[in-house]
mmCIF file of C-alpha atoms in Angstrom:
data_model
loop_
_atom_site.group_PDB
_atom_site.id
_atom_site.type_symbol
_atom_site.label_atom_id
_atom_site.label_comp_id
_atom_site.label_asym_id
_atom_site.label_seq_id
_atom_site.Cartn_x
_atom_site.Cartn_y
_atom_site.Cartn_z
ATOM 1 C CA MET A 241 -31.906 34.487 48.329
ATOM 2 C CA ASN A 242 -28.596 34.823 50.201
ATOM 3 C CA SER A 243 -25.171 35.293 48.571
ATOM 4 C CA LEU A 244 -24.279 31.590 48.650
ATOM 5 C CA GLU A 245 -27.573 30.575 47.039
ATOM 6 C CA THR A 246 -27.094 33.248 44.362
ATOM 7 C CA ILE A 247 -23.588 32.032 43.543
ATOM 8 C CA LYS A 248 -24.679 28.394 43.440
ATOM 9 C CA LYS A 249 -27.473 29.348 41.017
ATOM 10 C CA ARG A 250 -24.997 31.186 38.797
ATOM 11 C CA MET A 251 -22.604 28.217 38.840
ATOM 12 C CA SER A 252 -25.327 25.751 37.875
ATOM 13 C CA ASP A 253 -27.158 27.968 35.343
ATOM 14 C CA PRO A 254 -26.497 26.527 31.844
ATOM 15 C CA GLU A 255 -27.115 29.888 30.159
ATOM 16 C CA HIS A 256 -24.598 31.607 32.420
ATOM 17 C CA GLU A 257 -22.030 28.871 31.899
ATOM 18 C CA SER A 258 -22.263 28.921 28.118
ATOM 19 C CA SER A 259 -21.968 32.712 27.980
ATOM 20 C CA ALA A 260 -19.203 32.948 30.579
ATOM 21 C CA SER A 261 -16.798 30.308 29.275
ATOM 22 C CA THR A 262 -15.542 29.128 25.917
ATOM 23 C CA ASP A 263 -15.405 25.586 27.281
ATOM 24 C CA SER A 264 -18.239 24.817 29.685
ATOM 25 C CA GLY A 265 -16.773 21.356 30.277
ATOM 26 C CA SER A 266 -13.735 22.765 32.068
ATOM 27 C CA ALA A 267 -13.966 23.034 35.825
ATOM 28 C CA LEU A 268 -10.994 25.424 35.807
ATOM 29 C CA GLN A 269 -9.847 27.654 32.998
ATOM 30 C CA LEU A 270 -7.152 30.340 32.927
ATOM 31 C CA GLN A 271 -6.702 32.357 29.762
ATOM 32 C CA ASP A 272 -3.701 34.626 29.084
ATOM 33 C CA ILE A 273 -3.041 35.365 32.763
ATOM 34 C CA THR A 274 -0.430 38.077 33.299
ATOM 35 C CA ARG A 275 0.741 39.372 36.669
ATOM 36 C CA ARG A 276 3.294 42.128 37.153
ATOM 37 C CA PHE A 277 4.849 43.663 40.236
ATOM 38 C CA THR A 278 6.358 47.150 40.248
ATOM 39 C CA SER A 279 9.001 48.480 42.615
ATOM 40 C CA GLY A 280 10.163 52.010 41.921
ATOM 41 C CA ASP A 281 10.894 52.225 38.206
ATOM 42 C CA GLN A 282 11.339 48.449 37.858
ATOM 43 C CA THR A 283 8.547 46.149 36.678
ATOM 44 C CA LEU A 284 8.795 42.378 37.046
ATOM 45 C CA THR A 285 6.484 40.160 34.990
ATOM 46 C CA VAL A 286 5.955 37.018 37.051
ATOM 47 C CA LEU A 287 3.202 35.424 34.951
ATOM 48 C CA ASP A 288 3.236 36.162 31.229
ATOM 49 C CA GLY A 289 0.141 35.182 29.238
ATOM 50 C CA LEU A 290 -0.265 31.873 31.070
ATOM 51 C CA SER A 291 -3.153 29.599 30.063
ATOM 52 C CA LEU A 292 -4.440 26.400 31.685
ATOM 53 C CA ARG A 293 -7.532 24.222 31.434
ATOM 54 C CA LEU A 294 -8.480 21.326 33.733
ATOM 55 C CA ASN A 295 -11.582 19.166 33.968
ATOM 56 C CA SER A 296 -13.196 17.743 37.089
ATOM 57 C CA GLY A 297 -11.170 14.878 38.542
ATOM 58 C CA GLU A 298 -7.859 15.939 36.973
ATOM 59 C CA SER A 299 -4.727 16.541 39.038
ATOM 60 C CA LEU A 300 -1.750 18.724 38.193
ATOM 61 C CA ALA A 301 1.657 19.298 39.781
ATOM 62 C CA ILE A 302 3.330 22.651 39.194
ATOM 63 C CA THR A 303 7.075 22.686 39.717
ATOM 64 C CA GLY A 304 9.764 25.308 39.282
ATOM 65 C CA PRO A 305 12.479 27.075 41.237
ATOM 66 C CA SER A 306 11.754 29.473 44.073
ATOM 67 C CA GLY A 307 10.740 32.846 42.693
ATOM 68 C CA SER A 308 9.329 31.430 39.452
ATOM 69 C CA GLY A 309 5.781 32.511 40.306
ATOM 70 C CA LYS A 310 4.242 29.303 41.640
ATOM 71 C CA SER A 311 2.784 30.944 44.743
ATOM 72 C CA THR A 312 1.506 33.896 42.708
ATOM 73 C CA LEU A 313 -0.276 31.513 40.349
ATOM 74 C CA LEU A 314 -1.802 29.596 43.247
ATOM 75 C CA GLN A 315 -3.027 32.843 44.832
ATOM 76 C CA ILE A 316 -4.723 33.889 41.593
ATOM 77 C CA ILE A 317 -6.430 30.524 41.138
ATOM 78 C CA GLY A 318 -7.467 30.744 44.793
ATOM 79 C CA THR A 319 -8.893 34.255 44.081
ATOM 80 C CA LEU A 320 -6.615 35.741 46.750
ATOM 81 C CA ASP A 321 -4.867 37.882 44.123
ATOM 82 C CA ARG A 322 -6.055 39.379 40.826
ATOM 83 C CA PRO A 323 -4.249 39.187 37.490
ATOM 84 C CA ASP A 324 -3.312 42.353 35.628
ATOM 85 C CA GLU A 325 -4.565 40.766 32.428
ATOM 86 C CA GLY A 326 -6.430 37.617 31.419
ATOM 87 C CA SER A 327 -9.386 35.699 32.814
ATOM 88 C CA LEU A 328 -10.115 32.988 35.383
ATOM 89 C CA MET A 329 -13.187 30.745 35.242
ATOM 90 C CA ILE A 330 -14.157 28.239 37.921
ATOM 91 C CA ALA A 331 -17.176 26.032 37.165
ATOM 92 C CA GLY A 332 -18.293 28.558 34.556
ATOM 93 C CA GLN A 333 -18.110 31.498 36.969
ATOM 94 C CA ASP A 334 -15.799 34.494 36.671
ATOM 95 C CA PRO A 335 -15.041 35.024 40.364
ATOM 96 C CA PHE A 336 -13.499 38.446 39.808
ATOM 97 C CA SER A 337 -16.805 39.748 38.477
ATOM 98 C CA LEU A 338 -18.316 39.270 41.955
ATOM 99 C CA SER A 339 -18.475 41.816 44.729
ATOM 100 C CA GLU A 340 -15.880 41.393 47.483
ATOM 101 C CA SER A 341 -18.412 39.807 49.852
ATOM 102 C CA ASP A 342 -19.728 37.432 47.181
ATOM 103 C CA LEU A 343 -16.163 36.616 46.129
ATOM 104 C CA ALA A 344 -15.320 35.613 49.697
ATOM 105 C CA THR A 345 -18.405 33.394 49.773
ATOM 106 C CA PHE A 346 -17.546 31.878 46.398
ATOM 107 C CA ARG A 347 -13.967 31.219 47.518
ATOM 108 C CA GLY A 348 -15.154 29.412 50.618
ATOM 109 C CA GLN A 349 -17.587 27.307 48.607
ATOM 110 C CA ALA A 350 -15.594 26.493 45.457
ATOM 111 C CA ILE A 351 -11.963 26.278 46.603
ATOM 112 C CA GLY A 352 -10.300 24.077 49.216
ATOM 113 C CA PHE A 353 -6.850 25.070 50.479
ATOM 114 C CA ILE A 354 -4.154 22.758 51.877
ATOM 115 C CA PHE A 355 -1.065 24.466 53.298
ATOM 116 C CA GLN A 356 2.442 23.217 54.093
ATOM 117 C CA ASP A 357 2.188 24.602 57.635
ATOM 118 C CA TYR A 358 -1.325 23.191 58.146
ATOM 119 C CA HIS A 359 -2.865 26.467 59.508
ATOM 120 C CA LEU A 360 -4.832 24.655 62.196
ATOM 121 C CA LEU A 361 -6.126 26.647 65.176
ATOM 122 C CA PRO A 362 -4.370 25.226 68.260
ATOM 123 C CA GLN A 363 -7.263 25.860 70.651
ATOM 124 C CA LEU A 364 -9.753 23.875 68.542
ATOM 125 C CA SER A 365 -10.275 20.136 68.262
ATOM 126 C CA VAL A 366 -9.771 18.189 65.038
ATOM 127 C CA VAL A 367 -13.471 18.223 64.179
ATOM 128 C CA GLU A 368 -13.749 21.931 64.993
ATOM 129 C CA ASN A 369 -10.793 22.720 62.720
ATOM 130 C CA VAL A 370 -12.384 20.778 59.877
ATOM 131 C CA LEU A 371 -15.611 22.744 60.359
ATOM 132 C CA ILE A 372 -13.950 26.186 60.193
ATOM 133 C CA PRO A 373 -14.868 26.858 56.504
ATOM 134 C CA THR A 374 -18.554 26.342 57.301
ATOM 135 C CA LEU A 375 -18.613 29.120 59.901
ATOM 136 C CA ALA A 376 -18.768 31.831 57.227
ATOM 137 C CA LEU A 377 -22.245 30.573 56.369
ATOM 138 C CA GLY A 378 -23.619 30.785 59.909
ATOM 139 C CA ASN A 379 -24.106 28.196 62.609
ATOM 140 C CA VAL A 380 -22.799 24.690 61.972
ATOM 141 C CA THR A 381 -25.586 22.330 60.970
ATOM 142 C CA GLU A 382 -25.934 18.711 62.008
ATOM 143 C CA ALA A 383 -25.365 17.674 58.381
ATOM 144 C CA GLN A 384 -22.099 19.629 58.282
ATOM 145 C CA ARG A 385 -20.900 18.069 61.517
ATOM 146 C CA GLU A 386 -21.740 14.604 60.203
ATOM 147 C CA ARG A 387 -19.823 15.357 56.996
ATOM 148 C CA ALA A 388 -16.835 16.582 59.016
ATOM 149 C CA GLU A 389 -16.805 13.408 61.079
ATOM 150 C CA SER A 390 -17.130 11.301 57.919
ATOM 151 C CA LEU A 391 -14.166 13.087 56.320
ATOM 152 C CA ILE A 392 -12.075 12.670 59.468
ATOM 153 C CA GLU A 393 -12.817 8.954 59.423
ATOM 154 C CA ALA A 394 -11.930 8.829 55.713
ATOM 155 C CA VAL A 395 -8.478 10.332 56.364
ATOM 156 C CA GLY A 396 -7.838 7.792 59.106
ATOM 157 C CA LEU A 397 -8.301 9.946 62.215
ATOM 158 C CA ALA A 398 -11.554 8.605 63.657
ATOM 159 C CA ASP A 399 -9.874 8.187 67.047
ATOM 160 C CA ARG A 400 -8.481 11.749 67.028
ATOM 161 C CA MET A 401 -11.638 13.847 66.567
ATOM 162 C CA GLY A 402 -11.427 15.413 70.010
ATOM 163 C CA HIS A 403 -7.655 15.953 69.951
ATOM 164 C CA ARG A 404 -6.074 19.372 69.521
ATOM 165 C CA PRO A 405 -3.320 20.023 66.923
ATOM 166 C CA GLY A 406 -0.605 19.969 69.593
ATOM 167 C CA GLN A 407 -1.454 16.325 70.221
ATOM 168 C CA LEU A 408 -0.980 15.328 66.568
ATOM 169 C CA SER A 409 2.021 14.412 64.424
ATOM 170 C CA GLY A 410 2.862 16.350 61.265
ATOM 171 C CA GLY A 411 1.267 13.714 59.070
ATOM 172 C CA GLN A 412 -1.897 13.732 61.159
ATOM 173 C CA LYS A 413 -2.104 17.522 60.954
ATOM 174 C CA GLU A 414 -1.856 17.317 57.166
ATOM 175 C CA ARG A 415 -4.674 14.773 57.158
ATOM 176 C CA VAL A 416 -6.821 17.226 59.120
ATOM 177 C CA ALA A 417 -5.973 19.906 56.550
ATOM 178 C CA ILE A 418 -7.064 17.585 53.730
ATOM 179 C CA ALA A 419 -10.369 16.882 55.452
ATOM 180 C CA ARG A 420 -10.910 20.610 56.050
ATOM 181 C CA SER A 421 -10.261 21.385 52.376
ATOM 182 C CA LEU A 422 -13.109 19.050 51.376
ATOM 183 C CA ILE A 423 -15.770 20.083 53.882
ATOM 184 C CA MET A 424 -17.488 22.452 51.419
ATOM 185 C CA GLU A 425 -17.285 19.992 48.490
ATOM 186 C CA PRO A 426 -15.053 22.321 46.437
ATOM 187 C CA THR A 427 -14.594 22.405 42.682
ATOM 188 C CA VAL A 428 -10.854 23.047 43.055
ATOM 189 C CA MET A 429 -8.334 21.834 45.651
ATOM 190 C CA LEU A 430 -5.095 23.829 45.955
ATOM 191 C CA ALA A 431 -2.164 22.335 47.830
ATOM 192 C CA ASP A 432 1.001 24.322 48.572
ATOM 193 C CA GLU A 433 3.914 21.966 49.363
ATOM 194 C CA PRO A 434 1.590 19.567 51.254
ATOM 195 C CA THR A 435 4.410 17.107 51.974
ATOM 196 C CA GLY A 436 7.172 19.654 52.499
ATOM 197 C CA ASN A 437 7.366 19.200 56.282
ATOM 198 C CA LEU A 438 7.011 15.409 56.303
ATOM 199 C CA ASP A 439 9.449 12.504 56.279
ATOM 200 C CA ARG A 440 9.516 10.298 53.172
ATOM 201 C CA ARG A 441 7.229 7.526 54.459
ATOM 202 C CA THR A 442 4.643 9.961 55.807
ATOM 203 C CA ALA A 443 4.876 12.044 52.627
ATOM 204 C CA ASP A 444 4.094 8.957 50.540
ATOM 205 C CA GLU A 445 1.082 8.188 52.752
ATOM 206 C CA VAL A 446 -0.217 11.765 52.462
ATOM 207 C CA THR A 447 0.282 11.719 48.679
ATOM 208 C CA GLU A 448 -1.753 8.527 48.380
ATOM 209 C CA LEU A 449 -4.454 9.972 50.608
ATOM 210 C CA LEU A 450 -4.576 13.246 48.664
ATOM 211 C CA LEU A 451 -5.191 11.434 45.395
ATOM 212 C CA LYS A 452 -7.753 9.098 46.934
ATOM 213 C CA MET A 453 -9.780 11.948 48.461
ATOM 214 C CA GLN A 454 -9.500 14.108 45.342
ATOM 215 C CA THR A 455 -10.705 11.261 43.144
ATOM 216 C CA GLN A 456 -13.664 10.572 45.416
ATOM 217 C CA ALA A 457 -14.563 14.271 45.406
ATOM 218 C CA ASN A 458 -14.133 14.495 41.603
ATOM 219 C CA ALA A 459 -12.402 17.823 42.161
ATOM 220 C CA VAL A 460 -9.613 19.508 40.264
ATOM 221 C CA MET A 461 -6.405 19.350 42.297
ATOM 222 C CA ILE A 462 -3.359 21.542 41.757
ATOM 223 C CA VAL A 463 -0.238 20.890 43.803
ATOM 224 C CA VAL A 464 2.709 23.267 43.958
ATOM 225 C CA THR A 465 5.764 21.298 45.025
ATOM 226 C CA HIS A 466 9.512 20.804 44.875
ATOM 227 C CA SER A 467 9.035 17.069 45.480
ATOM 228 C CA ASP A 468 9.691 14.808 42.493
ATOM 229 C CA GLU A 469 7.788 11.971 44.185
ATOM 230 C CA LEU A 470 4.659 14.080 44.703
ATOM 231 C CA SER A 471 4.748 15.676 41.261
ATOM 232 C CA LYS A 472 5.133 12.308 39.519
ATOM 233 C CA ALA A 473 2.052 11.009 41.333
ATOM 234 C CA MET A 474 -0.181 13.669 39.780
ATOM 235 C CA GLY A 475 -1.996 13.064 36.517
ATOM 236 C CA LYS A 476 -0.266 15.997 34.842
ATOM 237 C CA ARG A 477 2.972 17.845 35.499
ATOM 238 C CA HIS A 478 3.969 21.319 34.326
ATOM 239 C CA GLU A 479 6.990 23.444 35.118
ATOM 240 C CA LEU A 480 6.665 27.207 35.473
ATOM 241 C CA GLN A 481 9.302 28.842 33.276
ATOM 242 C CA ASP A 482 9.490 32.487 32.208
ATOM 243 C CA GLY A 483 5.950 33.091 33.381
ATOM 244 C CA LYS A 484 4.420 30.186 31.434
ATOM 245 C CA LEU A 485 3.599 26.528 32.114
ATOM 246 C CA VAL A 486 5.676 24.137 30.024
#
């Protein structure tokens, strides 16, 4: 059994889920997360005993001023950074209990990322960019390519599959990023200022599309944003203050 199959078995094993989490119904659970950064003899506590619980299909906007810890929180949920204290559970799995190689596999399977600056590879076509997360598992299968094409159609870019990012508008690039985030059918979607580089009309269109795709996927979605319009569209809204969500 390869690493991905092992992780999937752990995630779907009822005995593992009941022993690993106090609430097996939560797709995402953070408990008493604390993150500190030290520079010289100064220690800054960015996250201070933060807790959060979300079920499949729920959406949350996290707001707060620059420097409040929003990006740090997103990196921890995305398993790109580790907390100094506290626990993270995704679909009943503690990702930080995995080896580094299994953690990378878990991250690619369970978490979909959407970035403000798109992070598309300029030399690849739209469909190739959407397929990038599948490459960690080996050669692209016909089923994966069909799913990529279906997602591209769903985000309204059926006539752009062969285009490269340089031939797309900002809104179209964000649509590609949304499709890419869903290719592995993730449990959690994380979006960092997904409308930050877009004009108001395009931002509204991307917001509507984000919610539509997230609802269809029945995934948890967390959006970090300074946009009042985007945050109000989410099912829940929290502000990060003094290291806690309020």
